[in-house]
Amino acid sequence: MLQEAAREGYDCIIVGAGHGGAQAAASLRQFGFAGSIALIGAEPEMPYDRPALSKDYLAGKKTFDRMYLRPTDFWSARNIVLRRGRRVEVVDPSSKTITLDDSTNVSYGSLIWAAGGAPRALTCDGHNLSGIFYIRNKADCDALIAALPKAKSAVVIGGGFIGLEAAAILRGFGTEVTVVEALNRLLSRVAGEPVSRFYEQEHRRHGVEIRLSAGVQSIAGKNGRVSGVRLNTGETIAADLLIVGIGIIPSVLPLLIAGAEGGNGVNVDEFCRTSLADIYCVGDCACMTRGSGIRIESVQNASDQAITAARAICGELKPYDAVPWFWSNQYDLKLQTIGLNAGYDATILRGDPATRSFSLVYMKSGTVIALDCINMPRDYVQGRKLVETGARIDPTSLADTSLSLKDLVRQ
Amino acid sequence: MTTITLKTRDGSVHEFEGREGRSLMENIRDAGFEELVAMCGGCMSCATCHVYIDNVPADVKLPPMSVDEDELLDGSDYRQPSSRLSCQVPLVAALRGIAVTIAPED
């Protein structure tokens, strides 16, 4: 006799088990959510610390067992069902059901979409050759680590944080590294010119070759393997492997198909609610249309938005208003960023980059909106207040390193 | 094994066995205490693993504080003389009986 299978369902389903998803699940319980929770992740691992992949994990300085975001028994102890190695392919907001890649349907009361993004892939000739690596998840990183001992030379495509962090680590292994950047300076999307030029100089000093304003025309190969990169400048750079770090594409297709507003990620309000009832979106794939108006790819953003969504589901509407912060480690350089520099109209240099310890202050209409602090934690810590208060401080004082930012706050 | 005594923000006191060779932050996180955020994972890029070291054995000295740690702690409104970033304190056998309080959230 046929029996109708009991349909699986949860009061809250979280899609994506990265920083955002893991935080959302933990926060729901912390805020007293008593219903059932499922956390569905595409990767086979328990939730782990992703930024370490392009830093200490790639460098071999940190083992994976030290990278779990929570102890491995944490999820079951809090009655959170963790489903690993599963993707969500369809979201049906009318029946409040999702369909997984194994065709099972699961119903939800609330849905938190925290699926992050997939690395933007090369599409030029040769993009399918073996020896091309991305750094987004543990499997990516493990494949790269396995290939490194045999590689004498590497080309890094993309002069953003991921590519530059990888370049620094590969130099530590003695690999010859060339960084290819399409725009006319490194970190052009995220940092002001003085910071870009500083990092360019540092990487060159460590033996990295850098090609700016250089587009990739095709990947050269031999016997199915990468042998080099042809640039649109006419140059071909020989390489045993490639690392590609040219951004991510938000993983939001099922939500967009379901009718969620968005395009560059899914649009959310200040409570991380999408345009679809009972569906929230947090982290790299969420575009907050009010406030910053942009999509932010950072652990801080993912974690704080997850907390905002979890609160909202528990009935506490508290708008997301965290001041963004970020970090990047390259060689012995510690970059710490506070605030968002989007739309800056002036920058003020604090300190001399030649000392390898300085800050760049970003201004917009006369107020401080962000700081990049390189080997300068004091400015990072004290600059937070300037950003939080939208301080108006005269540029001469800001540039004067004999004055602490703490003192300027009080002015 | 080294026993860690931890006071959480609600004032309750917990005792658990720590793992030597790991940082105090990793030990507290891995014991499941969520209020220690440790957002940067222990690379001293934030200050979200701030604790007070209430007690260490009299004959043991904690590793000295680096300039970076000192400056990051300075950003906290709750800094005290016993403040440390717990990611910067490795747990060693000699720290038997260490007592720690999680600092208030900034």
Coordinates of C-alpha atoms in Angstrom, one line a residue, chain A:
Chain A
M1 CA 0.0 0.0 0.0
L2 CA 1.3 3.4 -0.9
Q3 CA 1.7 5.8 1.9
E4 CA 2.2 9.5 1.5
A5 CA 5.6 10.3 2.7
A6 CA 5.6 12.7 5.6
R7 CA 6.8 16.0 4.2
E8 CA 9.9 17.3 5.9
G9 CA 9.6 20.8 7.2
Y10 CA 11.2 23.2 9.6
D11 CA 10.1 26.4 11.3
C12 CA 13.2 28.1 10.0
I13 CA 15.5 26.9 7.2
I14 CA 18.9 28.6 6.7
V15 CA 20.4 28.1 3.3
G16 CA 24.2 28.3 3.4
A17 CA 26.4 27.2 6.2
G18 CA 29.1 29.8 6.0
H19 CA 29.7 32.7 8.5
G20 CA 26.2 34.1 7.9
G21 CA 24.3 30.9 8.0
A22 CA 26.1 29.6 11.1
Q23 CA 25.6 32.8 12.9
A24 CA 21.9 33.0 12.0
A25 CA 21.3 29.5 13.4
A26 CA 23.3 30.2 16.6
S27 CA 21.6 33.6 17.1
L28 CA 18.1 32.2 16.6
R29 CA 18.7 29.8 19.5
Q30 CA 20.4 32.6 21.5
F31 CA 17.3 34.8 21.1
G32 CA 15.1 32.0 22.3
F33 CA 13.7 30.6 19.0
A34 CA 12.0 27.4 20.1
G35 CA 11.0 26.1 16.7
S36 CA 12.8 23.6 14.5
I37 CA 15.9 24.8 12.6
A38 CA 17.7 23.3 9.6
L39 CA 21.0 24.6 8.4
I40 CA 21.7 23.5 4.8
G41 CA 25.2 23.9 3.4
A42 CA 26.6 23.0 0.0
E43 CA 30.0 22.0 1.4
P44 CA 30.8 18.7 3.1
E45 CA 32.4 20.4 6.1
M46 CA 31.0 21.7 9.3
P47 CA 30.8 25.6 9.3
Y48 CA 34.3 26.9 9.3
D49 CA 36.3 30.2 9.2
R50 CA 36.6 31.2 5.5
P51 CA 39.0 34.1 5.6
A52 CA 41.7 31.8 7.0
L53 CA 41.7 29.9 3.7
S54 CA 43.7 32.5 1.8
K55 CA 45.8 33.2 4.8
D56 CA 47.1 30.8 7.5
Y57 CA 45.4 27.7 6.0
L58 CA 47.0 28.1 2.6
A59 CA 50.3 29.0 4.3
G60 CA 50.2 25.7 6.2
K61 CA 50.2 27.6 9.5
K62 CA 46.7 26.6 10.7
T63 CA 45.2 23.1 10.5
F64 CA 41.6 22.8 9.5
D65 CA 40.5 21.4 12.9
R66 CA 41.3 24.8 14.4
M67 CA 39.0 26.6 11.9
Y68 CA 35.6 25.4 13.0
L69 CA 33.3 28.3 13.8
R70 CA 31.7 26.3 16.6
P71 CA 32.6 23.0 18.2
T72 CA 31.4 20.1 16.1
D73 CA 28.8 18.9 18.6
F74 CA 27.4 22.5 18.9
W75 CA 24.7 22.1 16.2
S76 CA 23.1 18.9 17.5
A77 CA 23.4 20.1 21.1
R78 CA 21.2 23.1 20.1
N79 CA 18.8 21.0 18.1
I80 CA 19.9 22.5 14.8
V81 CA 19.7 20.0 11.9
L82 CA 22.8 20.4 9.9
R83 CA 22.5 19.1 6.3
R84 CA 25.8 19.2 4.5
G85 CA 26.7 18.7 0.8
R86 CA 23.2 19.9 -0.3
R87 CA 22.3 22.8 -2.5
V88 CA 18.9 24.4 -2.8
E89 CA 17.7 24.6 -6.4
V90 CA 14.1 25.9 -6.2
V91 CA 12.3 28.2 -3.8
D92 CA 8.6 28.3 -4.0
P93 CA 7.3 31.1 -1.9
S94 CA 3.6 30.3 -2.5
S95 CA 3.8 26.9 -0.9
K96 CA 6.8 27.9 1.3
T97 CA 8.8 25.0 0.1
I98 CA 12.3 24.6 -1.2
T99 CA 13.6 21.8 -3.4
L100 CA 17.1 20.4 -2.8
D101 CA 19.5 19.0 -5.4
D102 CA 18.5 15.5 -4.4
S103 CA 14.9 16.4 -5.3
T104 CA 13.5 16.4 -1.8
N105 CA 11.0 19.1 -0.9
V106 CA 11.3 20.7 2.4
S107 CA 8.8 23.3 3.8
Y108 CA 9.7 26.3 5.9
G109 CA 8.1 28.8 8.1
S110 CA 10.9 31.4 7.7
L111 CA 13.8 31.1 5.2
I112 CA 17.2 32.8 5.7
W113 CA 19.2 32.8 2.5
A114 CA 22.9 32.9 3.3
A115 CA 24.3 31.1 0.3
G116 CA 27.2 33.5 -0.4
G117 CA 28.6 33.4 -3.8
A118 CA 30.7 31.4 -6.3
P119 CA 34.0 32.7 -7.6
R120 CA 33.6 34.5 -10.9
A121 CA 35.2 32.1 -13.4
L122 CA 37.4 32.7 -16.4
T123 CA 35.5 32.4 -19.7
C124 CA 38.4 33.1 -22.1
D125 CA 40.0 30.4 -24.3
G126 CA 41.8 27.9 -22.2
H127 CA 39.6 28.4 -19.1
N128 CA 39.0 24.6 -18.9
L129 CA 42.7 23.6 -18.7
S130 CA 43.8 21.9 -15.6
G131 CA 45.9 23.9 -13.2
I132 CA 43.5 26.8 -12.7
F133 CA 42.5 27.4 -9.1
Y134 CA 40.0 29.5 -7.2
I135 CA 40.0 30.2 -3.5
R136 CA 36.6 30.2 -2.1
N137 CA 36.1 27.0 -0.1
K138 CA 38.2 24.3 1.5
A139 CA 38.1 22.0 -1.5
D140 CA 39.4 24.8 -3.7
C141 CA 42.2 25.5 -1.3
D142 CA 43.1 21.9 -0.8
A143 CA 43.4 21.4 -4.6
L144 CA 45.8 24.4 -4.8
I145 CA 47.8 23.2 -1.8
A146 CA 48.3 19.8 -3.5
A147 CA 49.4 21.4 -6.7
L148 CA 51.9 23.9 -5.2
P149 CA 54.9 21.7 -4.5
K150 CA 55.2 20.9 -8.2
A151 CA 54.7 24.5 -9.4
K152 CA 57.7 26.7 -9.9
S153 CA 55.7 29.6 -11.2
A154 CA 52.2 31.0 -10.8
V155 CA 50.1 33.7 -12.3
V156 CA 47.5 35.4 -10.1
I157 CA 44.7 36.9 -12.1
G158 CA 43.1 39.7 -10.2
G159 CA 44.8 42.2 -7.9
G160 CA 42.2 42.2 -5.2
F161 CA 42.5 40.9 -1.6
I162 CA 42.2 37.2 -2.3
G163 CA 44.8 37.3 -5.1
L164 CA 47.2 39.4 -3.2
E165 CA 47.0 37.3 0.0
A166 CA 47.7 34.2 -2.1
A167 CA 50.6 35.9 -3.9
A168 CA 52.2 36.8 -0.5
I169 CA 51.9 33.2 0.7
L170 CA 53.2 31.7 -2.6
R171 CA 56.2 34.0 -2.3
G172 CA 56.8 32.6 1.1
F173 CA 57.0 29.2 -0.5
G174 CA 59.5 30.5 -3.1
T175 CA 57.1 30.2 -6.0
E176 CA 57.6 32.8 -8.8
V177 CA 54.5 34.9 -8.9
T178 CA 53.1 37.4 -11.4
V179 CA 49.9 39.3 -10.6
V180 CA 47.8 40.4 -13.5
E181 CA 45.3 43.2 -12.9
A182 CA 43.0 44.6 -15.5
L183 CA 42.8 48.1 -14.0
N184 CA 45.6 50.5 -13.5
R185 CA 46.2 49.8 -9.9
L186 CA 45.9 46.9 -7.3
L187 CA 42.9 46.9 -5.0
S188 CA 41.3 49.5 -7.2
R189 CA 37.7 48.5 -6.3
V190 CA 38.3 48.7 -2.5
A191 CA 41.1 51.1 -1.6
G192 CA 42.4 54.6 -2.4
E193 CA 45.4 55.1 -4.6
P194 CA 48.0 55.6 -1.9
V195 CA 47.0 52.2 -0.4
S196 CA 47.2 50.6 -3.9
R197 CA 50.6 52.0 -4.6
F198 CA 51.9 50.9 -1.2
Y199 CA 50.8 47.3 -1.8
E200 CA 52.2 47.4 -5.3
Q201 CA 55.6 48.4 -3.9
E202 CA 55.5 45.8 -1.1
H203 CA 54.7 43.0 -3.5
R204 CA 57.4 44.0 -5.9
R205 CA 59.8 44.2 -3.0
H206 CA 59.0 40.6 -2.2
G207 CA 59.7 39.6 -5.7
V208 CA 56.2 39.6 -7.2
E209 CA 56.0 40.7 -10.9
I210 CA 53.0 42.9 -11.4
R211 CA 51.2 43.7 -14.7
L212 CA 48.7 46.5 -14.5
S213 CA 46.1 47.6 -17.1
A214 CA 46.6 44.1 -18.5
G215 CA 43.6 42.0 -19.7
V216 CA 43.8 38.3 -20.0
Q217 CA 43.3 37.3 -23.6
S218 CA 43.6 33.5 -23.3
I219 CA 45.1 30.8 -21.2
A220 CA 47.9 28.9 -22.9
G221 CA 48.1 25.1 -22.4
K222 CA 50.1 22.1 -23.1
N223 CA 48.7 18.5 -22.9
G224 CA 45.6 19.8 -21.2
R225 CA 47.5 21.7 -18.6
V226 CA 48.1 25.4 -18.1
S227 CA 51.4 26.6 -19.4
G228 CA 50.9 30.4 -19.3
V229 CA 48.7 33.4 -19.7
R230 CA 48.4 35.5 -22.9
L231 CA 47.7 39.2 -22.2
N232 CA 46.1 41.7 -24.4
T233 CA 49.3 43.6 -24.2
G234 CA 50.9 40.9 -26.4
E235 CA 52.9 39.5 -23.6
T236 CA 52.7 35.8 -22.7
I237 CA 53.6 34.9 -19.1
A238 CA 54.7 31.3 -18.5
A239 CA 53.1 29.7 -15.5
D240 CA 52.7 26.2 -14.0
L241 CA 49.4 27.2 -12.4
L242 CA 46.9 30.0 -12.2
I243 CA 45.0 31.4 -9.3
V244 CA 42.0 33.4 -10.2
G245 CA 40.5 36.0 -7.8
I246 CA 38.3 38.2 -9.9
G247 CA 35.3 38.5 -7.5
I248 CA 32.3 36.5 -6.8
I249 CA 28.8 36.1 -8.3
P250 CA 26.2 36.0 -5.6
S251 CA 24.4 32.7 -5.4
V252 CA 20.8 33.9 -5.5
L253 CA 19.4 32.5 -8.7
P254 CA 16.6 30.4 -7.1
L255 CA 15.5 33.5 -5.1
L256 CA 15.5 35.7 -8.2
I257 CA 13.5 33.1 -10.2
A258 CA 11.1 33.0 -7.3
G259 CA 10.5 36.6 -7.8
A260 CA 12.7 38.3 -5.2
E261 CA 13.8 41.8 -6.1
G262 CA 17.4 42.1 -6.9
G263 CA 20.0 41.7 -9.5
N264 CA 23.4 42.2 -7.9
G265 CA 22.4 39.9 -5.0
V266 CA 19.0 40.0 -3.5
N267 CA 17.6 43.3 -2.2
V268 CA 16.9 43.5 1.5
D269 CA 15.6 46.1 3.8
E270 CA 17.3 47.2 7.0
F271 CA 15.9 44.0 8.7
C272 CA 17.4 41.8 6.0
R273 CA 13.9 41.0 4.7
T274 CA 13.6 40.4 0.9
S275 CA 10.6 41.4 -1.1
L276 CA 9.2 37.8 -0.6
A277 CA 7.2 37.1 2.6
D278 CA 9.1 35.3 5.3
I279 CA 12.3 35.2 3.3
Y280 CA 15.5 36.9 4.6
C281 CA 18.8 37.3 2.9
V282 CA 22.2 37.9 4.6
G283 CA 25.9 38.2 3.9
D284 CA 27.8 38.3 0.6
C285 CA 24.6 37.8 -1.5
A286 CA 22.4 40.4 0.2
C287 CA 22.2 44.0 -1.2
M288 CA 20.9 46.3 1.5
T289 CA 19.0 48.9 -0.5
R290 CA 18.7 51.4 2.4
G291 CA 21.6 52.7 4.2
S292 CA 24.8 51.7 2.4
G293 CA 22.9 50.6 -0.7
I294 CA 25.6 48.1 -1.6
R295 CA 26.5 44.4 -1.3
I296 CA 29.4 43.8 1.2
E297 CA 31.6 40.8 1.2
S298 CA 32.9 40.4 4.7
V299 CA 32.7 38.2 7.7
Q300 CA 31.5 41.1 9.8
N301 CA 28.7 42.0 7.4
A302 CA 27.6 38.3 7.2
S303 CA 27.6 37.8 10.9
D304 CA 25.9 41.1 11.8
Q305 CA 23.2 40.8 9.2
A306 CA 22.6 37.2 10.3
I307 CA 22.0 38.5 13.8
T308 CA 19.6 41.2 12.4
A309 CA 17.6 38.6 10.5
A310 CA 17.5 36.2 13.5
R311 CA 16.2 39.0 15.7
A312 CA 13.5 39.9 13.2
I313 CA 12.3 36.3 13.1
C314 CA 12.2 36.3 16.9
G315 CA 10.0 39.4 16.7
E316 CA 12.5 42.1 17.5
L317 CA 12.9 44.5 14.6
K318 CA 16.3 46.2 15.1
P319 CA 17.7 47.8 12.0
Y320 CA 21.1 46.8 10.8
D321 CA 23.4 49.6 11.6
A322 CA 26.8 48.1 12.2
V323 CA 29.9 50.0 11.1
P324 CA 31.6 47.7 8.6
W325 CA 35.1 46.5 9.3
F326 CA 37.5 44.2 7.4
W327 CA 41.0 42.9 7.5
S328 CA 43.6 41.5 5.2
N329 CA 47.0 40.0 6.1
Q330 CA 49.8 40.0 3.5
Y331 CA 53.4 39.3 4.5
D332 CA 53.9 41.2 7.8
L333 CA 51.4 43.8 6.8
K334 CA 48.1 44.0 8.7
L335 CA 45.4 46.0 7.0
Q336 CA 42.4 46.9 9.0
T337 CA 39.5 48.9 7.5
I338 CA 36.8 50.6 9.4
G339 CA 33.8 52.1 7.6
L340 CA 32.9 52.1 3.9
N341 CA 34.8 54.3 1.5
A342 CA 32.1 54.2 -1.2
G343 CA 31.6 57.6 -2.8
Y344 CA 34.6 59.3 -1.1
D345 CA 35.6 62.6 -2.5
A346 CA 39.0 63.1 -0.7
T347 CA 41.6 61.1 1.0
I348 CA 44.1 62.2 3.7
L349 CA 47.3 60.3 4.4
R350 CA 48.2 59.9 8.0
G351 CA 51.9 58.9 8.3
D352 CA 54.5 57.9 5.8
P353 CA 53.9 54.7 3.8
A354 CA 57.7 54.3 3.7
T355 CA 57.6 53.5 7.4
R356 CA 55.2 50.7 6.6
S357 CA 52.8 52.0 9.2
F358 CA 50.2 54.5 8.1
S359 CA 46.5 55.2 7.6
L360 CA 44.4 56.6 4.8
V361 CA 41.4 58.5 5.8
Y362 CA 38.4 58.7 3.4
M363 CA 36.3 61.8 3.4
K364 CA 32.9 62.5 1.9
S365 CA 31.5 66.1 2.0
G366 CA 33.9 66.9 4.7
T367 CA 33.1 64.0 7.0
V368 CA 35.2 60.9 7.8
I369 CA 33.6 57.9 6.3
A370 CA 36.3 55.2 6.4
L371 CA 39.9 54.5 7.3
D372 CA 42.4 51.9 5.9
C373 CA 45.0 51.4 8.6
I374 CA 48.2 49.5 7.7
N375 CA 50.2 48.2 10.7
M376 CA 48.4 50.9 12.6
P377 CA 45.8 49.3 15.0
R378 CA 45.7 52.5 17.1
D379 CA 44.1 54.5 14.2
Y380 CA 41.8 51.6 13.4
V381 CA 40.5 51.5 17.0
Q382 CA 40.3 55.2 17.5
G383 CA 39.1 56.0 13.9
R384 CA 35.9 53.9 14.6
K385 CA 34.5 56.8 16.7
L386 CA 35.2 59.3 13.8
V387 CA 33.3 57.0 11.4
E388 CA 30.4 56.3 13.8
T389 CA 29.9 60.0 14.5
G390 CA 30.5 61.2 10.9
A391 CA 33.1 63.5 12.4
R392 CA 34.0 66.7 10.5
I393 CA 37.7 67.3 11.1
D394 CA 40.0 69.6 9.2
P395 CA 42.4 67.7 6.9
T396 CA 45.5 69.3 8.4
S397 CA 44.7 67.9 11.9
L398 CA 43.9 64.5 10.4
A399 CA 47.3 64.3 8.6
D400 CA 49.1 65.3 11.8
T401 CA 50.4 62.1 13.4
S402 CA 51.4 63.9 16.5
L403 CA 47.7 64.2 17.2
S404 CA 45.9 61.0 18.1
L405 CA 42.5 60.3 16.5
K406 CA 41.1 60.0 20.0
D407 CA 42.0 63.6 20.7
L408 CA 40.5 64.7 17.4
V409 CA 37.2 63.0 18.3
R410 CA 37.0 65.3 21.3
Q411 CA 37.5 68.4 19.3

